[in-house]
Structures are given as C-alpha cells and as structure tokens.
JSON list of C-alpha atoms in Angstrom, two decimals:
[
{"chain": "A", "resi": 1, "resn": "UNK", "atom": "CA", "xyz": [2.45, -55.58, -39.04]},
{"chain": "A", "resi": 2, "resn": "UNK", "atom": "CA", "xyz": [-0.97, -53.94, -39.04]},
{"chain": "A", "resi": 3, "resn": "UNK", "atom": "CA", "xyz": [-1.12, -50.20, -38.40]},
{"chain": "A", "resi": 4, "resn": "UNK", "atom": "CA", "xyz": [-2.50, -46.96, -39.79]},
{"chain": "A", "resi": 5, "resn": "UNK", "atom": "CA", "xyz": [-0.19, -44.95, -42.04]},
{"chain": "A", "resi": 6, "resn": "UNK", "atom": "CA", "xyz": [2.32, -43.01, -39.97]},
{"chain": "A", "resi": 7, "resn": "UNK", "atom": "CA", "xyz": [2.20, -45.32, -36.95]},
{"chain": "A", "resi": 8, "resn": "UNK", "atom": "CA", "xyz": [5.83, -46.36, -37.37]},
{"chain": "A", "resi": 9, "resn": "UNK", "atom": "CA", "xyz": [5.73, -49.64, -39.32]},
{"chain": "A", "resi": 10, "resn": "UNK", "atom": "CA", "xyz": [8.91, -48.80, -41.21]},
{"chain": "A", "resi": 11, "resn": "UNK", "atom": "CA", "xyz": [10.84, -47.81, -38.10]},
{"chain": "A", "resi": 12, "resn": "UNK", "atom": "CA", "xyz": [9.73, -50.78, -36.01]},
{"chain": "A", "resi": 13, "resn": "UNK", "atom": "CA", "xyz": [10.00, -53.28, -38.85]},
{"chain": "A", "resi": 14, "resn": "UNK", "atom": "CA", "xyz": [13.61, -52.27, -39.46]},
{"chain": "A", "resi": 15, "resn": "UNK", "atom": "CA", "xyz": [14.34, -52.51, -35.73]},
{"chain": "A", "resi": 16, "resn": "UNK", "atom": "CA", "xyz": [12.87, -56.00, -35.45]},
{"chain": "A", "resi": 17, "resn": "UNK", "atom": "CA", "xyz": [14.73, -57.17, -38.56]},
{"chain": "A", "resi": 18, "resn": "UNK", "atom": "CA", "xyz": [18.04, -55.78, -37.29]},
{"chain": "A", "resi": 19, "resn": "UNK", "atom": "CA", "xyz": [17.59, -57.17, -33.77]},
{"chain": "A", "resi": 20, "resn": "UNK", "atom": "CA", "xyz": [16.80, -60.70, -34.92]},
{"chain": "A", "resi": 21, "resn": "UNK", "atom": "CA", "xyz": [18.99, -60.50, -38.05]},
{"chain": "A", "resi": 22, "resn": "UNK", "atom": "CA", "xyz": [16.16, -61.47, -40.39]},
{"chain": "A", "resi": 23, "resn": "UNK", "atom": "CA", "xyz": [14.93, -60.04, -43.72]},
{"chain": "A", "resi": 24, "resn": "UNK", "atom": "CA", "xyz": [12.40, -57.20, -43.76]},
{"chain": "A", "resi": 25, "resn": "UNK", "atom": "CA", "xyz": [9.98, -57.38, -46.69]},
{"chain": "A", "resi": 26, "resn": "UNK", "atom": "CA", "xyz": [8.94, -53.75, -47.30]},
{"chain": "A", "resi": 27, "resn": "UNK", "atom": "CA", "xyz": [6.17, -53.77, -49.89]},
{"chain": "A", "resi": 28, "resn": "UNK", "atom": "CA", "xyz": [5.70, -49.99, -50.06]},
{"chain": "A", "resi": 29, "resn": "UNK", "atom": "CA", "xyz": [9.40, -49.53, -50.73]},
{"chain": "A", "resi": 30, "resn": "UNK", "atom": "CA", "xyz": [9.25, -52.09, -53.54]},
{"chain": "A", "resi": 31, "resn": "UNK", "atom": "CA", "xyz": [6.25, -50.34, -55.09]},
{"chain": "A", "resi": 32, "resn": "UNK", "atom": "CA", "xyz": [7.84, -46.87, -54.88]},
{"chain": "A", "resi": 33, "resn": "UNK", "atom": "CA", "xyz": [11.01, -48.25, -56.46]},
{"chain": "A", "resi": 34, "resn": "UNK", "atom": "CA", "xyz": [9.00, -49.55, -59.41]},
{"chain": "A", "resi": 35, "resn": "UNK", "atom": "CA", "xyz": [7.29, -46.15, -59.74]},
{"chain": "A", "resi": 36, "resn": "UNK", "atom": "CA", "xyz": [10.63, -44.33, -59.65]},
{"chain": "A", "resi": 37, "resn": "UNK", "atom": "CA", "xyz": [12.03, -46.60, -62.35]},
{"chain": "A", "resi": 38, "resn": "UNK", "atom": "CA", "xyz": [8.78, -46.35, -64.35]},
{"chain": "A", "resi": 39, "resn": "UNK", "atom": "CA", "xyz": [8.59, -50.09, -64.87]},
{"chain": "A", "resi": 40, "resn": "UNK", "atom": "CA", "xyz": [5.37, -51.58, -66.22]},
{"chain": "A", "resi": 41, "resn": "UNK", "atom": "CA", "xyz": [4.36, -52.43, -62.66]},
{"chain": "A", "resi": 42, "resn": "UNK", "atom": "CA", "xyz": [5.30, -48.93, -61.49]},
{"chain": "A", "resi": 43, "resn": "UNK", "atom": "CA", "xyz": [3.16, -47.28, -64.14]},
{"chain": "A", "resi": 44, "resn": "UNK", "atom": "CA", "xyz": [0.27, -49.59, -63.24]},
{"chain": "A", "resi": 45, "resn": "UNK", "atom": "CA", "xyz": [0.30, -48.63, -59.54]},
{"chain": "A", "resi": 46, "resn": "UNK", "atom": "CA", "xyz": [1.44, -44.99, -59.66]},
{"chain": "A", "resi": 47, "resn": "UNK", "atom": "CA", "xyz": [-2.05, -43.53, -59.85]},
{"chain": "A", "resi": 48, "resn": "UNK", "atom": "CA", "xyz": [-3.23, -45.71, -56.94]},
{"chain": "A", "resi": 49, "resn": "UNK", "atom": "CA", "xyz": [-0.37, -44.54, -54.72]},
{"chain": "A", "resi": 50, "resn": "UNK", "atom": "CA", "xyz": [-0.72, -40.86, -55.58]},
{"chain": "A", "resi": 51, "resn": "UNK", "atom": "CA", "xyz": [-4.42, -40.92, -54.66]},
{"chain": "A", "resi": 52, "resn": "UNK", "atom": "CA", "xyz": [-3.95, -42.93, -51.47]},
{"chain": "A", "resi": 53, "resn": "UNK", "atom": "CA", "xyz": [-5.79, -45.92, -52.92]},
{"chain": "A", "resi": 54, "resn": "UNK", "atom": "CA", "xyz": [-5.01, -49.56, -52.27]},
{"chain": "A", "resi": 55, "resn": "UNK", "atom": "CA", "xyz": [-2.84, -51.30, -54.85]},
{"chain": "A", "resi": 56, "resn": "UNK", "atom": "CA", "xyz": [-4.63, -54.32, -56.40]},
{"chain": "A", "resi": 57, "resn": "UNK", "atom": "CA", "xyz": [-4.23, -57.46, -54.33]},
{"chain": "A", "resi": 58, "resn": "UNK", "atom": "CA", "xyz": [-2.72, -59.54, -57.13]},
{"chain": "A", "resi": 59, "resn": "UNK", "atom": "CA", "xyz": [0.15, -57.08, -57.59]},
{"chain": "A", "resi": 60, "resn": "UNK", "atom": "CA", "xyz": [0.82, -56.90, -53.85]},
{"chain": "A", "resi": 61, "resn": "UNK", "atom": "CA", "xyz": [0.76, -60.67, -53.45]},
{"chain": "A", "resi": 62, "resn": "UNK", "atom": "CA", "xyz": [3.24, -61.17, -56.29]},
{"chain": "A", "resi": 63, "resn": "UNK", "atom": "CA", "xyz": [5.68, -58.96, -54.38]},
{"chain": "A", "resi": 64, "resn": "UNK", "atom": "CA", "xyz": [4.93, -60.74, -51.10]},
{"chain": "A", "resi": 65, "resn": "UNK", "atom": "CA", "xyz": [5.58, -64.12, -52.72]},
{"chain": "A", "resi": 66, "resn": "UNK", "atom": "CA", "xyz": [8.93, -62.88, -54.05]},
{"chain": "A", "resi": 67, "resn": "UNK", "atom": "CA", "xyz": [9.81, -61.65, -50.56]},
{"chain": "A", "resi": 68, "resn": "UNK", "atom": "CA", "xyz": [8.81, -64.96, -48.95]},
{"chain": "A", "resi": 69, "resn": "UNK", "atom": "CA", "xyz": [10.96, -66.94, -51.38]},
{"chain": "A", "resi": 70, "resn": "UNK", "atom": "CA", "xyz": [13.97, -64.72, -50.66]},
{"chain": "A", "resi": 71, "resn": "UNK", "atom": "CA", "xyz": [13.35, -64.96, -46.89]},
{"chain": "A", "resi": 72, "resn": "UNK", "atom": "CA", "xyz": [13.06, -68.76, -47.09]},
{"chain": "A", "resi": 73, "resn": "UNK", "atom": "CA", "xyz": [16.44, -68.98, -48.78]},
{"chain": "A", "resi": 74, "resn": "UNK", "atom": "CA", "xyz": [17.85, -66.83, -45.95]},
{"chain": "A", "resi": 75, "resn": "UNK", "atom": "CA", "xyz": [16.55, -69.11, -43.21]},
{"chain": "A", "resi": 76, "resn": "UNK", "atom": "CA", "xyz": [12.77, -68.72, -43.20]},
{"chain": "A", "resi": 77, "resn": "UNK", "atom": "CA", "xyz": [12.24, -65.93, -40.66]},
{"chain": "A", "resi": 78, "resn": "UNK", "atom": "CA", "xyz": [11.03, -62.51, -41.77]},
{"chain": "A", "resi": 79, "resn": "UNK", "atom": "CA", "xyz": [9.20, -59.28, -41.02]},
{"chain": "A", "resi": 80, "resn": "UNK", "atom": "CA", "xyz": [6.60, -57.93, -43.47]},
{"chain": "A", "resi": 81, "resn": "UNK", "atom": "CA", "xyz": [5.97, -54.18, -43.63]},
{"chain": "A", "resi": 82, "resn": "UNK", "atom": "CA", "xyz": [3.08, -52.82, -45.68]},
{"chain": "A", "resi": 83, "resn": "UNK", "atom": "CA", "xyz": [0.75, -55.79, -45.88]},
{"chain": "A", "resi": 84, "resn": "UNK", "atom": "CA", "xyz": [-1.80, -57.06, -45.32]},
{"chain": "A", "resi": 85, "resn": "UNK", "atom": "CA", "xyz": [-4.05, -54.14, -46.18]},
{"chain": "A", "resi": 86, "resn": "UNK", "atom": "CA", "xyz": [-7.13, -56.28, -46.89]},
{"chain": "A", "resi": 87, "resn": "UNK", "atom": "CA", "xyz": [-8.55, -59.49, -45.45]},
{"chain": "A", "resi": 88, "resn": "UNK", "atom": "CA", "xyz": [-8.04, -61.12, -48.85]},
{"chain": "A", "resi": 89, "resn": "UNK", "atom": "CA", "xyz": [-4.34, -60.28, -48.62]},
{"chain": "A", "resi": 90, "resn": "UNK", "atom": "CA", "xyz": [-4.16, -61.65, -45.07]},
{"chain": "A", "resi": 91, "resn": "UNK", "atom": "CA", "xyz": [-5.71, -64.94, -46.14]},
{"chain": "A", "resi": 92, "resn": "UNK", "atom": "CA", "xyz": [-3.52, -65.15, -49.24]},
{"chain": "A", "resi": 93, "resn": "UNK", "atom": "CA", "xyz": [-0.42, -64.55, -47.11]},
{"chain": "A", "resi": 94, "resn": "UNK", "atom": "CA", "xyz": [-1.51, -67.37, -44.82]},
{"chain": "A", "resi": 95, "resn": "UNK", "atom": "CA", "xyz": [-1.99, -69.75, -47.76]},
{"chain": "A", "resi": 96, "resn": "UNK", "atom": "CA", "xyz": [1.43, -68.82, -49.16]},
{"chain": "A", "resi": 97, "resn": "UNK", "atom": "CA", "xyz": [2.97, -69.27, -45.72]},
{"chain": "A", "resi": 98, "resn": "UNK", "atom": "CA", "xyz": [1.44, -72.72, -45.36]},
{"chain": "A", "resi": 99, "resn": "UNK", "atom": "CA", "xyz": [2.69, -73.75, -48.80]},
{"chain": "A", "resi": 100, "resn": "UNK", "atom": "CA", "xyz": [6.22, -72.58, -47.98]},
{"chain": "A", "resi": 101, "resn": "UNK", "atom": "CA", "xyz": [6.07, -73.82, -44.35]},
{"chain": "A", "resi": 102, "resn": "UNK", "atom": "CA", "xyz": [6.70, -70.31, -43.00]},
{"chain": "A", "resi": 103, "resn": "UNK", "atom": "CA", "xyz": [3.40, -68.96, -41.70]},
{"chain": "A", "resi": 104, "resn": "UNK", "atom": "CA", "xyz": [3.60, -65.86, -39.51]},
{"chain": "A", "resi": 105, "resn": "UNK", "atom": "CA", "xyz": [3.79, -66.53, -35.76]},
{"chain": "A", "resi": 106, "resn": "UNK", "atom": "CA", "xyz": [2.91, -62.97, -34.70]},
{"chain": "A", "resi": 107, "resn": "UNK", "atom": "CA", "xyz": [0.76, -60.21, -36.16]},
{"chain": "A", "resi": 108, "resn": "UNK", "atom": "CA", "xyz": [1.98, -56.96, -34.61]},
{"chain": "A", "resi": 109, "resn": "UNK", "atom": "CA", "xyz": [-0.59, -54.17, -34.27]},
{"chain": "A", "resi": 110, "resn": "UNK", "atom": "CA", "xyz": [0.76, -50.64, -33.80]},
{"chain": "A", "resi": 111, "resn": "UNK", "atom": "CA", "xyz": [-2.14, -48.68, -32.33]},
{"chain": "A", "resi": 112, "resn": "UNK", "atom": "CA", "xyz": [-2.25, -44.92, -32.99]},
{"chain": "A", "resi": 113, "resn": "UNK", "atom": "CA", "xyz": [-5.03, -42.36, -33.38]},
{"chain": "A", "resi": 114, "resn": "UNK", "atom": "CA", "xyz": [-5.80, -40.38, -36.53]},
{"chain": "A", "resi": 115, "resn": "UNK", "atom": "CA", "xyz": [-4.74, -36.99, -35.17]},
{"chain": "A", "resi": 116, "resn": "UNK", "atom": "CA", "xyz": [-1.26, -38.19, -34.22]},
{"chain": "A", "resi": 117, "resn": "UNK", "atom": "CA", "xyz": [-0.55, -40.13, -37.42]},
{"chain": "A", "resi": 118, "resn": "UNK", "atom": "CA", "xyz": [-1.75, -37.18, -39.51]},
{"chain": "A", "resi": 119, "resn": "UNK", "atom": "CA", "xyz": [0.70, -34.92, -37.66]},
{"chain": "A", "resi": 120, "resn": "UNK", "atom": "CA", "xyz": [3.51, -37.38, -38.26]},
{"chain": "A", "resi": 121, "resn": "UNK", "atom": "CA", "xyz": [2.74, -37.81, -41.95]},
{"chain": "A", "resi": 122, "resn": "UNK", "atom": "CA", "xyz": [2.57, -34.07, -42.61]},
{"chain": "A", "resi": 123, "resn": "UNK", "atom": "CA", "xyz": [5.91, -33.67, -40.85]},
{"chain": "A", "resi": 124, "resn": "UNK", "atom": "CA", "xyz": [7.36, -36.49, -42.94]},
{"chain": "A", "resi": 125, "resn": "UNK", "atom": "CA", "xyz": [6.09, -34.84, -46.12]},
{"chain": "A", "resi": 126, "resn": "UNK", "atom": "CA", "xyz": [8.19, -31.76, -45.38]},
{"chain": "A", "resi": 127, "resn": "UNK", "atom": "CA", "xyz": [11.34, -33.83, -44.83]},
{"chain": "A", "resi": 128, "resn": "UNK", "atom": "CA", "xyz": [10.96, -36.49, -47.53]},
{"chain": "A", "resi": 129, "resn": "UNK", "atom": "CA", "xyz": [8.78, -34.60, -50.03]},
{"chain": "A", "resi": 130, "resn": "UNK", "atom": "CA", "xyz": [6.46, -37.57, -50.33]},
{"chain": "A", "resi": 131, "resn": "UNK", "atom": "CA", "xyz": [3.70, -36.93, -52.88]},
{"chain": "A", "resi": 132, "resn": "UNK", "atom": "CA", "xyz": [1.35, -39.30, -51.01]},
{"chain": "A", "resi": 133, "resn": "UNK", "atom": "CA", "xyz": [1.54, -37.31, -47.75]},
{"chain": "A", "resi": 134, "resn": "UNK", "atom": "CA", "xyz": [-0.89, -34.46, -48.53]},
{"chain": "A", "resi": 135, "resn": "UNK", "atom": "CA", "xyz": [-3.83, -33.83, -46.20]},
{"chain": "A", "resi": 136, "resn": "UNK", "atom": "CA", "xyz": [-6.39, -35.11, -48.72]},
{"chain": "A", "resi": 137, "resn": "UNK", "atom": "CA", "xyz": [-4.43, -38.28, -49.46]},
{"chain": "A", "resi": 138, "resn": "UNK", "atom": "CA", "xyz": [-3.78, -38.89, -45.74]},
{"chain": "A", "resi": 139, "resn": "UNK", "atom": "CA", "xyz": [-7.50, -38.58, -45.04]},
{"chain": "A", "resi": 140, "resn": "UNK", "atom": "CA", "xyz": [-8.26, -41.06, -47.82]},
{"chain": "A", "resi": 141, "resn": "UNK", "atom": "CA", "xyz": [-5.64, -43.51, -46.57]},
{"chain": "A", "resi": 142, "resn": "UNK", "atom": "CA", "xyz": [-6.98, -43.35, -43.01]},
{"chain": "A", "resi": 143, "resn": "UNK", "atom": "CA", "xyz": [-10.54, -43.93, -44.20]},
{"chain": "A", "resi": 144, "resn": "UNK", "atom": "CA", "xyz": [-9.38, -46.99, -46.11]},
{"chain": "A", "resi": 145, "resn": "UNK", "atom": "CA", "xyz": [-7.47, -48.21, -43.08]},
{"chain": "A", "resi": 146, "resn": "UNK", "atom": "CA", "xyz": [-10.51, -48.03, -40.81]},
{"chain": "A", "resi": 147, "resn": "UNK", "atom": "CA", "xyz": [-12.88, -49.54, -43.38]},
{"chain": "A", "resi": 148, "resn": "UNK", "atom": "CA", "xyz": [-10.71, -52.23, -44.93]},
{"chain": "A", "resi": 149, "resn": "UNK", "atom": "CA", "xyz": [-7.56, -52.91, -42.90]},
{"chain": "A", "resi": 150, "resn": "UNK", "atom": "CA", "xyz": [-8.55, -52.50, -39.24]},
{"chain": "A", "resi": 151, "resn": "UNK", "atom": "CA", "xyz": [-11.12, -55.36, -39.38]},
{"chain": "A", "resi": 152, "resn": "UNK", "atom": "CA", "xyz": [-8.23, -57.76, -40.11]},
{"chain": "A", "resi": 153, "resn": "UNK", "atom": "CA", "xyz": [-7.23, -57.45, -36.45]},
{"chain": "A", "resi": 154, "resn": "UNK", "atom": "CA", "xyz": [-10.20, -59.59, -35.41]},
{"chain": "A", "resi": 155, "resn": "UNK", "atom": "CA", "xyz": [-9.07, -62.36, -37.78]},
{"chain": "A", "resi": 156, "resn": "UNK", "atom": "CA", "xyz": [-5.57, -62.38, -36.28]},
{"chain": "A", "resi": 157, "resn": "UNK", "atom": "CA", "xyz": [-7.00, -62.21, -32.75]},
{"chain": "A", "resi": 158, "resn": "UNK", "atom": "CA", "xyz": [-9.16, -65.26, -33.46]},
{"chain": "A", "resi": 159, "resn": "UNK", "atom": "CA", "xyz": [-6.02, -67.10, -34.58]},
{"chain": "A", "resi": 160, "resn": "UNK", "atom": "CA", "xyz": [-4.36, -66.15, -31.29]},
{"chain": "A", "resi": 161, "resn": "UNK", "atom": "CA", "xyz": [-1.32, -64.45, -32.85]},
{"chain": "A", "resi": 162, "resn": "UNK", "atom": "CA", "xyz": [-2.21, -60.75, -32.42]},
{"chain": "A", "resi": 163, "resn": "UNK", "atom": "CA", "xyz": [0.08, -58.55, -30.29]},
{"chain": "A", "resi": 164, "resn": "UNK", "atom": "CA", "xyz": [-1.00, -54.92, -29.82]},
{"chain": "A", "resi": 165, "resn": "UNK", "atom": "CA", "xyz": [1.26, -52.09, -28.64]},
{"chain": "A", "resi": 166, "resn": "UNK", "atom": "CA", "xyz": [0.70, -48.38, -28.09]},
{"chain": "A", "resi": 167, "resn": "UNK", "atom": "CA", "xyz": [2.51, -46.62, -30.96]},
{"chain": "A", "resi": 168, "resn": "UNK", "atom": "CA", "xyz": [1.64, -43.12, -29.73]},
{"chain": "A", "resi": 169, "resn": "UNK", "atom": "CA", "xyz": [4.79, -42.92, -27.61]},
{"chain": "A", "resi": 170, "resn": "UNK", "atom": "CA", "xyz": [8.37, -42.19, -28.68]},
{"chain": "A", "resi": 171, "resn": "UNK", "atom": "CA", "xyz": [9.63, -44.72, -31.23]},
{"chain": "A", "resi": 172, "resn": "UNK", "atom": "CA", "xyz": [12.50, -45.85, -29.02]},
{"chain": "A", "resi": 173, "resn": "UNK", "atom": "CA", "xyz": [10.16, -46.77, -26.16]},
{"chain": "A", "resi": 174, "resn": "UNK", "atom": "CA", "xyz": [7.75, -48.54, -28.50]},
{"chain": "A", "resi": 175, "resn": "UNK", "atom": "CA", "xyz": [10.65, -50.44, -30.03]},
{"chain": "A", "resi": 176, "resn": "UNK", "atom": "CA", "xyz": [11.99, -51.61, -26.65]},
{"chain": "A", "resi": 177, "resn": "UNK", "atom": "CA", "xyz": [8.57, -52.90, -25.67]},
{"chain": "A", "resi": 178, "resn": "UNK", "atom": "CA", "xyz": [8.18, -54.77, -28.96]},
{"chain": "A", "resi": 179, "resn": "UNK", "atom": "CA", "xyz": [11.60, -56.41, -28.72]},
{"chain": "A", "resi": 180, "resn": "UNK", "atom": "CA", "xyz": [11.04, -57.50, -25.11]},
{"chain": "A", "resi": 181, "resn": "UNK", "atom": "CA", "xyz": [7.64, -58.97, -26.05]},
{"chain": "A", "resi": 182, "resn": "UNK", "atom": "CA", "xyz": [8.98, -60.78, -29.10]},
{"chain": "A", "resi": 183, "resn": "UNK", "atom": "CA", "xyz": [11.98, -62.16, -27.20]},
{"chain": "A", "resi": 184, "resn": "UNK", "atom": "CA", "xyz": [9.64, -63.51, -24.51]},
{"chain": "A", "resi": 185, "resn": "UNK", "atom": "CA", "xyz": [7.27, -65.06, -27.05]},
{"chain": "A", "resi": 186, "resn": "UNK", "atom": "CA", "xyz": [9.84, -66.43, -29.49]},
{"chain": "A", "resi": 187, "resn": "UNK", "atom": "CA", "xyz": [10.58, -69.71, -27.60]},
{"chain": "A", "resi": 188, "resn": "UNK", "atom": "CA", "xyz": [6.86, -70.38, -27.10]},
{"chain": "A", "resi": 189, "resn": "UNK", "atom": "CA", "xyz": [5.73, -70.44, -30.74]},
{"chain": "A", "resi": 190, "resn": "UNK", "atom": "CA", "xyz": [7.45, -73.78, -31.32]},
{"chain": "A", "resi": 191, "resn": "UNK", "atom": "CA", "xyz": [5.68, -75.41, -28.39]},
{"chain": "A", "resi": 192, "resn": "UNK", "atom": "CA", "xyz": [2.23, -73.81, -28.18]},
{"chain": "A", "resi": 193, "resn": "UNK", "atom": "CA", "xyz": [-0.11, -74.74, -31.05]},
{"chain": "A", "resi": 194, "resn": "UNK", "atom": "CA", "xyz": [-1.76, -71.78, -32.75]},
{"chain": "A", "resi": 195, "resn": "UNK", "atom": "CA", "xyz": [-5.26, -72.82, -31.64]},
{"chain": "A", "resi": 196, "resn": "UNK", "atom": "CA", "xyz": [-4.17, -72.61, -27.98]},
{"chain": "A", "resi": 197, "resn": "UNK", "atom": "CA", "xyz": [-2.65, -69.12, -28.21]},
{"chain": "A", "resi": 198, "resn": "UNK", "atom": "CA", "xyz": [-4.39, -65.91, -27.16]},
{"chain": "A", "resi": 199, "resn": "UNK", "atom": "CA", "xyz": [-4.05, -62.32, -28.40]},
{"chain": "A", "resi": 200, "resn": "UNK", "atom": "CA", "xyz": [-1.78, -60.09, -26.30]},
{"chain": "A", "resi": 201, "resn": "UNK", "atom": "CA", "xyz": [-2.71, -56.46, -25.60]},
{"chain": "A", "resi": 202, "resn": "UNK", "atom": "CA", "xyz": [0.19, -54.34, -24.32]},
{"chain": "A", "resi": 203, "resn": "UNK", "atom": "CA", "xyz": [-1.42, -50.96, -25.08]},
{"chain": "A", "resi": 204, "resn": "UNK", "atom": "CA", "xyz": [-2.23, -50.30, -21.43]},
{"chain": "A", "resi": 205, "resn": "UNK", "atom": "CA", "xyz": [1.22, -50.95, -19.95]},
{"chain": "A", "resi": 206, "resn": "UNK", "atom": "CA", "xyz": [2.09, -47.28, -19.36]},
{"chain": "A", "resi": 207, "resn": "UNK", "atom": "CA", "xyz": [-1.15, -46.66, -17.53]},
{"chain": "A", "resi": 208, "resn": "UNK", "atom": "CA", "xyz": [-0.77, -49.85, -15.50]},
{"chain": "A", "resi": 209, "resn": "UNK", "atom": "CA", "xyz": [2.67, -48.77, -14.27]},
{"chain": "A", "resi": 210, "resn": "UNK", "atom": "CA", "xyz": [1.74, -45.16, -13.74]},
{"chain": "A", "resi": 211, "resn": "UNK", "atom": "CA", "xyz": [3.55, -43.68, -16.76]},
{"chain": "A", "resi": 212, "resn": "UNK", "atom": "CA", "xyz": [1.82, -40.80, -18.49]},
{"chain": "A", "resi": 213, "resn": "UNK", "atom": "CA", "xyz": [1.74, -41.10, -22.30]},
{"chain": "A", "resi": 214, "resn": "UNK", "atom": "CA", "xyz": [4.17, -38.89, -24.20]},
{"chain": "A", "resi": 215, "resn": "UNK", "atom": "CA", "xyz": [4.24, -37.73, -27.81]},
{"chain": "A", "resi": 216, "resn": "UNK", "atom": "CA", "xyz": [7.76, -36.27, -27.66]}
]
C-alpha cells in the first residue's frame, strides 16, 4: 500500500488480510516493537522515527524479507503495510518477490490530502500517545511522502498494477470499495500478464454516482 501517513493503511491492511485470510506484514509495527524492546535495531532506528525521518532502506528490507519468508510458508499471499517508502525499496521488493515467486499483483494507493491526514494524526496522538504524531513531525513526514514516496505511484502505474481509492471518506466505506475491487480483480491476475494490465483509478466513484464526499 502507498499512502500518506494517516490515510488508513493500518486499518485497510488489516481488513484486507482478515477478509482474504492472509498475513499482513506491518513494518512500522515491527520497528516500534524493536524500539520498545530497545534491541540493537530499535536503538538504531529510534531517532529516525522520533524525527519523522525514513528508516534506512537496508533495515526496512531485512524486515520485509523476513515477512515475505513467513508469508510464503503460509501460502504465498500477503499484504504489506508501511513500505515501500522509496523507489529503491519498491524495486528491492520486486526483486525479492521475483526470487521468491511472490511478486505483488496490486499496489493499492490510498489518496488523502494533507489537511485531513494531519487532523487524523493529531487525533490519534491524543488517543495512542504516539511520540511521532506531533505537528512538526507530521509536517516532516508529509514532506518526505510528497518528495520521496508519492513518485513511486508512477512506477506502479507503468507496471499496470496500481489501484487508487479515495481514502478521505469513512473507513468502512473505503474498505468496502477496496474489497469489492480486489475480489473483482483477484481472478484476473492469473490470466492477464502484467504488461497488459492498466492502472485503475476509483477515486472519482462517489462523484460519478452523485455521492457527496464525507469526512464523518
């Protein structure tokens, strides 16, 4: 999944994993666990997380590789939450997927604007007391997203596996739309070669059917 912080990756990733009964590889959760336990890895990444910086690619990819191996032993299907954050990570994930014969069939883009995700993250900070959800850190994370992560969308679009949804609406509505789209596409990925696929943009569905957007 590719999305700005606060767009709902955790919520939607868990929903997809539960619906299809497949593993969800949550990289941020793994990193925060290492920080909480003050492992060597946790101490190495703690300062990056607290400042809203990107964790070095080699550390992230080690965790991704571990997640892929575990997912392969569970059947080979998976959802990844938290990466890629850089084009280098996206390409490395593809190489790992090819090696393990489990490349991603869909790159899900949760589209949301800065004002809305900032509101969500500040609200989450109050509930979860997350140290990385201050206004300054949120601003830094959004800047990094636009500069480094957002350009990855073009790479996935060129591969024909990008699916974009409007994440500005209630999570339940976004989730239903994602599940319907994935259910419809799931049988096709085994029969349509990647080079013949096209990106799918569902962000305008509400407008097309006359539904006003809602942030409730």
